Each structure stands twice: as C-alpha cells, then as structure tokens.
Coordinates of C-alpha atoms and ligand atoms in Angstrom, one line a residue:
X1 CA 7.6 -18.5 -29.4
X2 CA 7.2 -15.3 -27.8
X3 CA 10.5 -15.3 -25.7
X4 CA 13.2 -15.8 -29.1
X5 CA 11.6 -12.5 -29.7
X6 CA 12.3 -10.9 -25.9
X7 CA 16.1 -12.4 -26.1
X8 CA 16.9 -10.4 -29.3
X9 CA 15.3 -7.9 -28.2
X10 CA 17.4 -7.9 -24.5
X11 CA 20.4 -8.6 -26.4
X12 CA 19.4 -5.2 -28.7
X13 CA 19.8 -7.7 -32.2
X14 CA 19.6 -5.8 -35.1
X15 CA 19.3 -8.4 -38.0
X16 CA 21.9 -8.1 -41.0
X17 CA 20.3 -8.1 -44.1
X18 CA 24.0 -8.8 -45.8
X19 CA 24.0 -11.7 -43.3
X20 CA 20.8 -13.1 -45.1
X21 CA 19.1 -12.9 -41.4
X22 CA 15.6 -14.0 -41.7
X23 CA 14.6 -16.0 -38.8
X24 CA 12.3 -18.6 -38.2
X25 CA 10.5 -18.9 -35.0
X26 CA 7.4 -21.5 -36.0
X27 CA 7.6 -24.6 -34.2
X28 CA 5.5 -26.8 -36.3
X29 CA 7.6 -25.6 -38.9
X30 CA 11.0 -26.0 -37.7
X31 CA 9.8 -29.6 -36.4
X32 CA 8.9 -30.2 -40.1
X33 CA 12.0 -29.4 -41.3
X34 CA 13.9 -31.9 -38.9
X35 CA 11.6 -34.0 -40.4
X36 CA 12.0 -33.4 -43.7
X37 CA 15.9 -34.4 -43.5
X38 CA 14.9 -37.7 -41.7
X39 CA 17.3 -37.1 -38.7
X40 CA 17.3 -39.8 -36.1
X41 CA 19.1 -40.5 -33.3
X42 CA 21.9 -42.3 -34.9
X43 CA 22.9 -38.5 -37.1
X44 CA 25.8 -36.2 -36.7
X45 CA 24.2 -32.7 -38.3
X46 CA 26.4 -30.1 -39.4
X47 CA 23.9 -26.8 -39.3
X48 CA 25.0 -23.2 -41.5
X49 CA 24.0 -20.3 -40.0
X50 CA 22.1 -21.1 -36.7
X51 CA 20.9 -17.3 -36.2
X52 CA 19.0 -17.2 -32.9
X53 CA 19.0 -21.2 -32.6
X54 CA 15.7 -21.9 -32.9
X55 CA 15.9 -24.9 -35.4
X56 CA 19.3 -26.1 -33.8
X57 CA 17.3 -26.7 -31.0
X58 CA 14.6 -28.8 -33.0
X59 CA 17.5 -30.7 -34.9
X60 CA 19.7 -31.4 -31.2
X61 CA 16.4 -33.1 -29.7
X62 CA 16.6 -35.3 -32.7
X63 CA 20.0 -36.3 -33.7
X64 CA 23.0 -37.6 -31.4
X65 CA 24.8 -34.4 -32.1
X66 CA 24.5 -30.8 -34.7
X67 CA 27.6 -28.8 -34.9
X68 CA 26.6 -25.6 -36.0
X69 CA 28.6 -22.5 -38.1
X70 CA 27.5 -18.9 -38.1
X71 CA 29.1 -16.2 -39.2
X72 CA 27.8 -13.1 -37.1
X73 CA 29.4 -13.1 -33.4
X74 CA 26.7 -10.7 -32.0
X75 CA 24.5 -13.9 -31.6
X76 CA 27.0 -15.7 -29.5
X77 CA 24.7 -14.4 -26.0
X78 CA 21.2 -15.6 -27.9
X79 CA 22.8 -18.7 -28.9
X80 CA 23.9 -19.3 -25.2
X81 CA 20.5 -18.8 -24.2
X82 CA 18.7 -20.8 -26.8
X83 CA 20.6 -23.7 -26.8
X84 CA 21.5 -23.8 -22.4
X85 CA 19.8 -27.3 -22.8
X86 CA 21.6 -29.1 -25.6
X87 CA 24.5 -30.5 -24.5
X88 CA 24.7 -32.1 -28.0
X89 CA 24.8 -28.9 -29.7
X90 CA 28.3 -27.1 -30.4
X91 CA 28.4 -23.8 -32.3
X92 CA 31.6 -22.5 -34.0
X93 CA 31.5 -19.1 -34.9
X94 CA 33.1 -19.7 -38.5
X95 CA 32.2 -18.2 -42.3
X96 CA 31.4 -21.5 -43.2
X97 CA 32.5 -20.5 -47.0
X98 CA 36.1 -20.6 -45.5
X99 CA 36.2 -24.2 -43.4
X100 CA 37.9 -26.4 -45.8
X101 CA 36.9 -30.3 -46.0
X102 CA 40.1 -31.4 -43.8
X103 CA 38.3 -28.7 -41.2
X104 CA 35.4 -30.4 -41.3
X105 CA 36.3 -34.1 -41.0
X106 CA 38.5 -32.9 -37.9
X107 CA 35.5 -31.2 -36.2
X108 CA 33.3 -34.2 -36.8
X109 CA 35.8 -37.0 -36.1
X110 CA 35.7 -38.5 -39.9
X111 CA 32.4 -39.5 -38.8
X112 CA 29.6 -39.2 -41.4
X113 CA 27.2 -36.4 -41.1
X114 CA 23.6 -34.4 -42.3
X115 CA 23.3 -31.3 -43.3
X116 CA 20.4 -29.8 -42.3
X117 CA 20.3 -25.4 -42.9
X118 CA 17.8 -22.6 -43.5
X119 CA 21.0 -20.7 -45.7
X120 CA 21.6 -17.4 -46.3
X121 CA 19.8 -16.4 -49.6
X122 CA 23.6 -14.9 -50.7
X123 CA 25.4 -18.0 -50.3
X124 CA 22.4 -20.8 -51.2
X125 CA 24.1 -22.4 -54.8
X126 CA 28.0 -22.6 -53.3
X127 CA 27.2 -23.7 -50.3
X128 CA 25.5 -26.6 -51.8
X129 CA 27.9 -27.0 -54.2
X130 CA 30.8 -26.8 -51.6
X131 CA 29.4 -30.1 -50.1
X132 CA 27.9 -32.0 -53.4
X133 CA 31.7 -31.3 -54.7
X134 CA 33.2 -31.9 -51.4
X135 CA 36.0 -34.8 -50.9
X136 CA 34.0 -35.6 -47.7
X137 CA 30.8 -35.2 -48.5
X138 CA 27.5 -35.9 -46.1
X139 CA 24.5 -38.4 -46.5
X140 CA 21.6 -35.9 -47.6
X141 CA 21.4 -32.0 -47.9
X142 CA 17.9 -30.6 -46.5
X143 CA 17.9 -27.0 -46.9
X144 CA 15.5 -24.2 -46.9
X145 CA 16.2 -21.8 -50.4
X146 CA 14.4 -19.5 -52.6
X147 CA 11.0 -21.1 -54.0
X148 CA 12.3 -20.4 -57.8
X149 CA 15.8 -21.9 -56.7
X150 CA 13.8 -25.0 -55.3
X151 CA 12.3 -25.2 -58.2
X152 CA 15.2 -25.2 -60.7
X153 CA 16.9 -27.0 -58.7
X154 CA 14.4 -30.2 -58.4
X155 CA 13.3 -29.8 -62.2
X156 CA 14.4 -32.7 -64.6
X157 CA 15.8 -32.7 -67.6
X158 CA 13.8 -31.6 -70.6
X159 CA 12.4 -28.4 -68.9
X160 CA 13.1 -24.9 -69.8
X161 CA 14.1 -24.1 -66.1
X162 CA 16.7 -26.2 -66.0
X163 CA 20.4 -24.7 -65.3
X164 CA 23.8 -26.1 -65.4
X165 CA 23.7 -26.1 -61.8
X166 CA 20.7 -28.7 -61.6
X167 CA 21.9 -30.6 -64.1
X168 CA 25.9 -30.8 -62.3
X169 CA 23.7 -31.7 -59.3
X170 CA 22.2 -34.5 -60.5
X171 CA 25.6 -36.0 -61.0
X172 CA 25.7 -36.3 -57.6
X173 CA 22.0 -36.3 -55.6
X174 CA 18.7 -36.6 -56.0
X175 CA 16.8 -33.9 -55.5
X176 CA 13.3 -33.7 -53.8
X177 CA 11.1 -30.5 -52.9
X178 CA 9.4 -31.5 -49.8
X179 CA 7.6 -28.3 -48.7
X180 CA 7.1 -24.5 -50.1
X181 CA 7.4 -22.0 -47.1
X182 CA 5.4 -18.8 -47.4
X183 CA 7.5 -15.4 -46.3
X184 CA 5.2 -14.9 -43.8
X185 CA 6.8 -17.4 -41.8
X186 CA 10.4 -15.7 -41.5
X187 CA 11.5 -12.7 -39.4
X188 CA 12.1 -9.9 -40.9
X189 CA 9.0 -11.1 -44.2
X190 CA 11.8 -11.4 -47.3
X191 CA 10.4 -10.5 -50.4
X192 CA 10.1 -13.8 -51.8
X193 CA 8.4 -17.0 -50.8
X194 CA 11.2 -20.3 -49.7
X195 CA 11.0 -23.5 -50.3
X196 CA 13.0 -27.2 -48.5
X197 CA 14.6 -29.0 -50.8
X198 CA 16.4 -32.6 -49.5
X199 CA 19.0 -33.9 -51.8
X200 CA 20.0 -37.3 -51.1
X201 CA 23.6 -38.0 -52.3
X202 CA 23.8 -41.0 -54.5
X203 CA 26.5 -43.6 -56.0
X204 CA 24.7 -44.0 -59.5
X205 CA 27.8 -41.9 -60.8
X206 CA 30.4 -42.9 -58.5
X207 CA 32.5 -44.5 -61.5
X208 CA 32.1 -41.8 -64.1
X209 CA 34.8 -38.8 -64.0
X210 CA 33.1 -35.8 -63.8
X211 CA 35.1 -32.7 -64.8
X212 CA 34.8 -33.4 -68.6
X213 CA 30.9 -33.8 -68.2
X214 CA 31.0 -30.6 -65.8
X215 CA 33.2 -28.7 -68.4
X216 CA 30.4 -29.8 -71.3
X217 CA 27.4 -28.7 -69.0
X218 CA 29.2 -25.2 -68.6
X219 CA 30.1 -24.8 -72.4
X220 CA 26.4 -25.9 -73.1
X221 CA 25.0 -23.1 -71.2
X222 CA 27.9 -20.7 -72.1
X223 CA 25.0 -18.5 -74.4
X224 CA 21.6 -19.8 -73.4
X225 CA 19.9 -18.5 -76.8
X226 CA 22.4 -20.5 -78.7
X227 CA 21.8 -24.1 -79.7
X228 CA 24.1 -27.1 -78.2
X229 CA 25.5 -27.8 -81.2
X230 CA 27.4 -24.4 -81.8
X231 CA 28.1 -23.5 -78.0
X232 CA 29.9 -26.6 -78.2
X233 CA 31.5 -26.5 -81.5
X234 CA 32.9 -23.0 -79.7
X235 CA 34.3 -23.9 -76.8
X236 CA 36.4 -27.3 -77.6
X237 CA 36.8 -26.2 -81.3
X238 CA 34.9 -29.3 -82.5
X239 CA 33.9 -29.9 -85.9
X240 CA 30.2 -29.4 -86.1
X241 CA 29.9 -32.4 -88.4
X242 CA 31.6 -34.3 -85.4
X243 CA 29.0 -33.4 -83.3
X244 CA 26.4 -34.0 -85.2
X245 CA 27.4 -37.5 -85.8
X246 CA 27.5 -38.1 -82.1
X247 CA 24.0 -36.5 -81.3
X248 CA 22.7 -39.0 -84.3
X249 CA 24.6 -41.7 -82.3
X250 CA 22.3 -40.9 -79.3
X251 CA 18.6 -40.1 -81.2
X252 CA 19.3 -36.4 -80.2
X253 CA 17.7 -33.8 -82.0
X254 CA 20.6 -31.6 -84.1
X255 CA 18.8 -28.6 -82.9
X256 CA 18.2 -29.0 -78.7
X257 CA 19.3 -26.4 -76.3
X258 CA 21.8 -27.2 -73.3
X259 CA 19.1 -27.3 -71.1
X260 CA 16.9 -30.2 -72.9
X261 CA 19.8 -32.8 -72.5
X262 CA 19.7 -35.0 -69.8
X263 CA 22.5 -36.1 -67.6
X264 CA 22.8 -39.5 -69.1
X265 CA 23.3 -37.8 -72.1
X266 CA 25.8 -35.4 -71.2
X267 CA 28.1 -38.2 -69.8
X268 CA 27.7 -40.3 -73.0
X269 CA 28.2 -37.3 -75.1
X270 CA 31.3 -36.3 -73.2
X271 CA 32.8 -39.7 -73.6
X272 CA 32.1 -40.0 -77.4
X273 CA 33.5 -36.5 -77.7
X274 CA 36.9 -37.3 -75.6
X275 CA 36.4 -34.0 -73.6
X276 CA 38.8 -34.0 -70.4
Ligands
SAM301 N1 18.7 -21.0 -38.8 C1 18.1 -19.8 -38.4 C2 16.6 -19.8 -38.5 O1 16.2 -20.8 -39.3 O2 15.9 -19.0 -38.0 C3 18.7 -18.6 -39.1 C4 18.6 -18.6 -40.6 S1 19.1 -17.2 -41.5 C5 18.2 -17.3 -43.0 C6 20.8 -17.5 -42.0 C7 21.8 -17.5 -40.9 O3 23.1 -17.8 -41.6 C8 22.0 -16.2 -40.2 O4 22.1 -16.4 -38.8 C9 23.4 -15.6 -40.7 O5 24.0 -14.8 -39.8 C10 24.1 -16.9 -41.0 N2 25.2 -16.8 -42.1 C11 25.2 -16.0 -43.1 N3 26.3 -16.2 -43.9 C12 27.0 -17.2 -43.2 C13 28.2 -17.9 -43.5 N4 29.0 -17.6 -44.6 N5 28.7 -18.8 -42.6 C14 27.9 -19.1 -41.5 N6 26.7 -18.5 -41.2 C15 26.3 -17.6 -42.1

C-alpha cells in the first residue's frame, strides 16, 4: 500500500512518537483485525486513533458505520484522502481520554457499539479501562497492545503474570489473544512486538457490586512481595485471625499472593469480609 506512504509524505507527516504513531499499512493484516472483532454489517464501531486511516477503511467496508477519534489535527488532509469513499466513516478530532460517556452515547445515538483500535502504547490500560468501567459500555473490545500487555492481560488466575488490572477485567469480559503481531509490521518498527486482544463484555457479574472487590484487588497487590494475608490485614485494619478464618472458609492456602486468587474468590472473600 504504496500510496498511504506518498500521502504522508505529500502532506510532509512527521509521526509523533508522544502520539504513540506507529502505523499499520498491511492489508491482510488490517483485514484480520476486522476480523478478529467479528464486525458485521449490523455494528456501530467506535475507532481510537485512526492515524492515516488505513484500518478505518477496512472496518467501514465491514460495519454499517465507525466513528472514529484522534487526537493529532495534522492528519485531518490524510484522513480526507483515505477515507474519500466511506460515507459511513465520521472522524472527530477529539483526545479520546477526555469524551465522557454522555459524549459518547450522543455521538452514537444510544445505539450500541464495537470498539475496534490499534491504541496508542501510552494510553493502552485506561483506555480499556475507560470503556470496561464505562456507564455505557460496548459489546466487545478488539484492540491491538503490547505482546507482554496481551499477555497479562489474557492470563488466568493462578499465574505469576497476573496484575490487578487482569484480574478487575475479568469482572467484566473475557479476554481472548487472537493474534501476536511482529514490529515489523508497523511504521515507524517500535521496539517491541504487539499483540490483538478481543474482550467480550459479559453479564456473569452483572449482580455483584464491584468497588469493594476492586478495592480488595488493589490492597492485594498494594506490595507484590508481601503475602495476601498481611497486605490485607494493612489496608482495612483486619484482624489477621479474621482473615485467616475466611481463607480456611474458601480452602485457600494462608500463605497465597494477590495474584494466585481468582476472581471468584476475590468476590467471595470481599463479601465474607464486609469490605465496601
Ligand atoms: N489506526 C492507525 C493504524 O493502525 O495504522 C494508527 C494507530 S497509532 C498506533 C495510534 C493513533 O492514535 C495515532 O494516530 C495517534 O495520533 C492517535 N492517538 C494518540 N493518543 C490519542 C488520544 N488520546 N485520543 C485519540 N487518538 C489518539
């Protein structure tokens, strides 16, 4: 895709690293991705960061409609040109970090939506955070991160990998790793290799309030090299007895680190515990 290249380079586009620019110009790529997030006809996609508008393009000939945020304004003539034959594509040169949920549901008519987003490196954990946590949330996240991210992010429970941030995701999603994506395959080459992830939002925890089991998750990882137990007993001043007496409750090991409990676990422990 020869010509992406000659219209940045007629337009005199110089990439922003602090942008987290690293293009993709690969068609069988960027069709895989579309893929990937399962978009049909039927989909409202909300895109972040566009750049040049290469896989806007891919996701527009697939869905009814992609709405599309990015942040840098020097792309606005490249975008023009890219996307002259998607009438179903609408970019709004927005930081997406600052369009609130009320924003959103305006822009897309309360309808519901995809998101579909090779993200800025810089922004990849509160950005998917923003919409897991969001009061209007979408269907299914498919987005291209950092291989390790990907793979912290998809790991279960009873790995070493795990962080908070997995584990407060699988409150909300399941999360699959559908393809790694060498650095070879970006412009400029980052340093590290990328990998899609696609969560898919589920209901399993619809019922169950959230912020004490979020607050738990946090205090658990508060010192990683400390055991649950104590990080615990810290932060809600809790006897350690107490604690002990639940984990026994649950067949959980006095001794297990914050990142060997399981969701399940977290919500039953948060319960017995009366954290709010
Ligand atoms: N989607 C394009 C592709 O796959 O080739 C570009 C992906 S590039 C990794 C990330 C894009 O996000 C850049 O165009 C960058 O300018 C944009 N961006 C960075 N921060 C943003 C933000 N806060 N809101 C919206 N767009 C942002």
């Amino acid at each position: 895709m020869s010509s992406i290249i000659d219209t940045l380079k007629k337009n005199n586009f110089r990439f922003n690293k602090q942008f987290g620019q690293n293009f993709i110009t690969d068609q069988n790529l960027l069709r895989a991705i579309v893929d990937d997030a399962k978009i049909t006809k039927d989909d409202v996609v909300v895109e972040i960061g566009p750049g040049a508008g290469t896989l806007t393009k891919e996701i527009a000939k697939k869905a009814k409609e992609v709405f599309s945020f990015e942040i840098d304004n020097n792309l606005a003539p490249i975008l023009n040109e890219t996307l002259q034959d998607c009438p179903n594509s609408t970019v709004i040169f927005k930081d997406f970090q600052k369009v609130d949920d009320e924003q959103l549901n305006q822009i897309l008519n309360n309808r519901e939506y995809k998101v579909v987003a090779n993200l800025p490196y810089y922004i990849t954990t509160p950005i998917i955070m923003k919409f897991i946590e969001s009061t209007y949330p979408p269907k299914s996240i498919t987005v291209m991160v950092q291989k390790e991210v990907a793979e912290r992010l998809k790991s279960n429970a009873l790995t070493s990998e795990i962080g908070a941030i997995s584990l407060s995701i699988a409150l909300y999603g399941d999360v699959e790793m559908t393809r790694v994506v060498s650095r070879k395959m970006f412009m400029p080459e980052p340093n590290v290799d990328s990998a899609v992830i696609r969560i898919d939002m589920q209901n399993k925890y619809d019922n169950i309030d959230k912020k004490p089991v979020k607050k738990l998750i946090k205090a658990a990882f508060n010192m990683r090299r400390k055991t649950f137990l104590n990080n615990i007993s810290n932060a809600f001043n809790i006897s350690k007895d107490r604690i002990k007496e639940v984990l026994k409750e649950l067949n959980i090991d006095e001794n297990i680190r914050g990142e060997a409990v399981s969701i399940d676990n977290y919500i039953a422990i948060a319960k017995k515990l009366g954290i709010n």
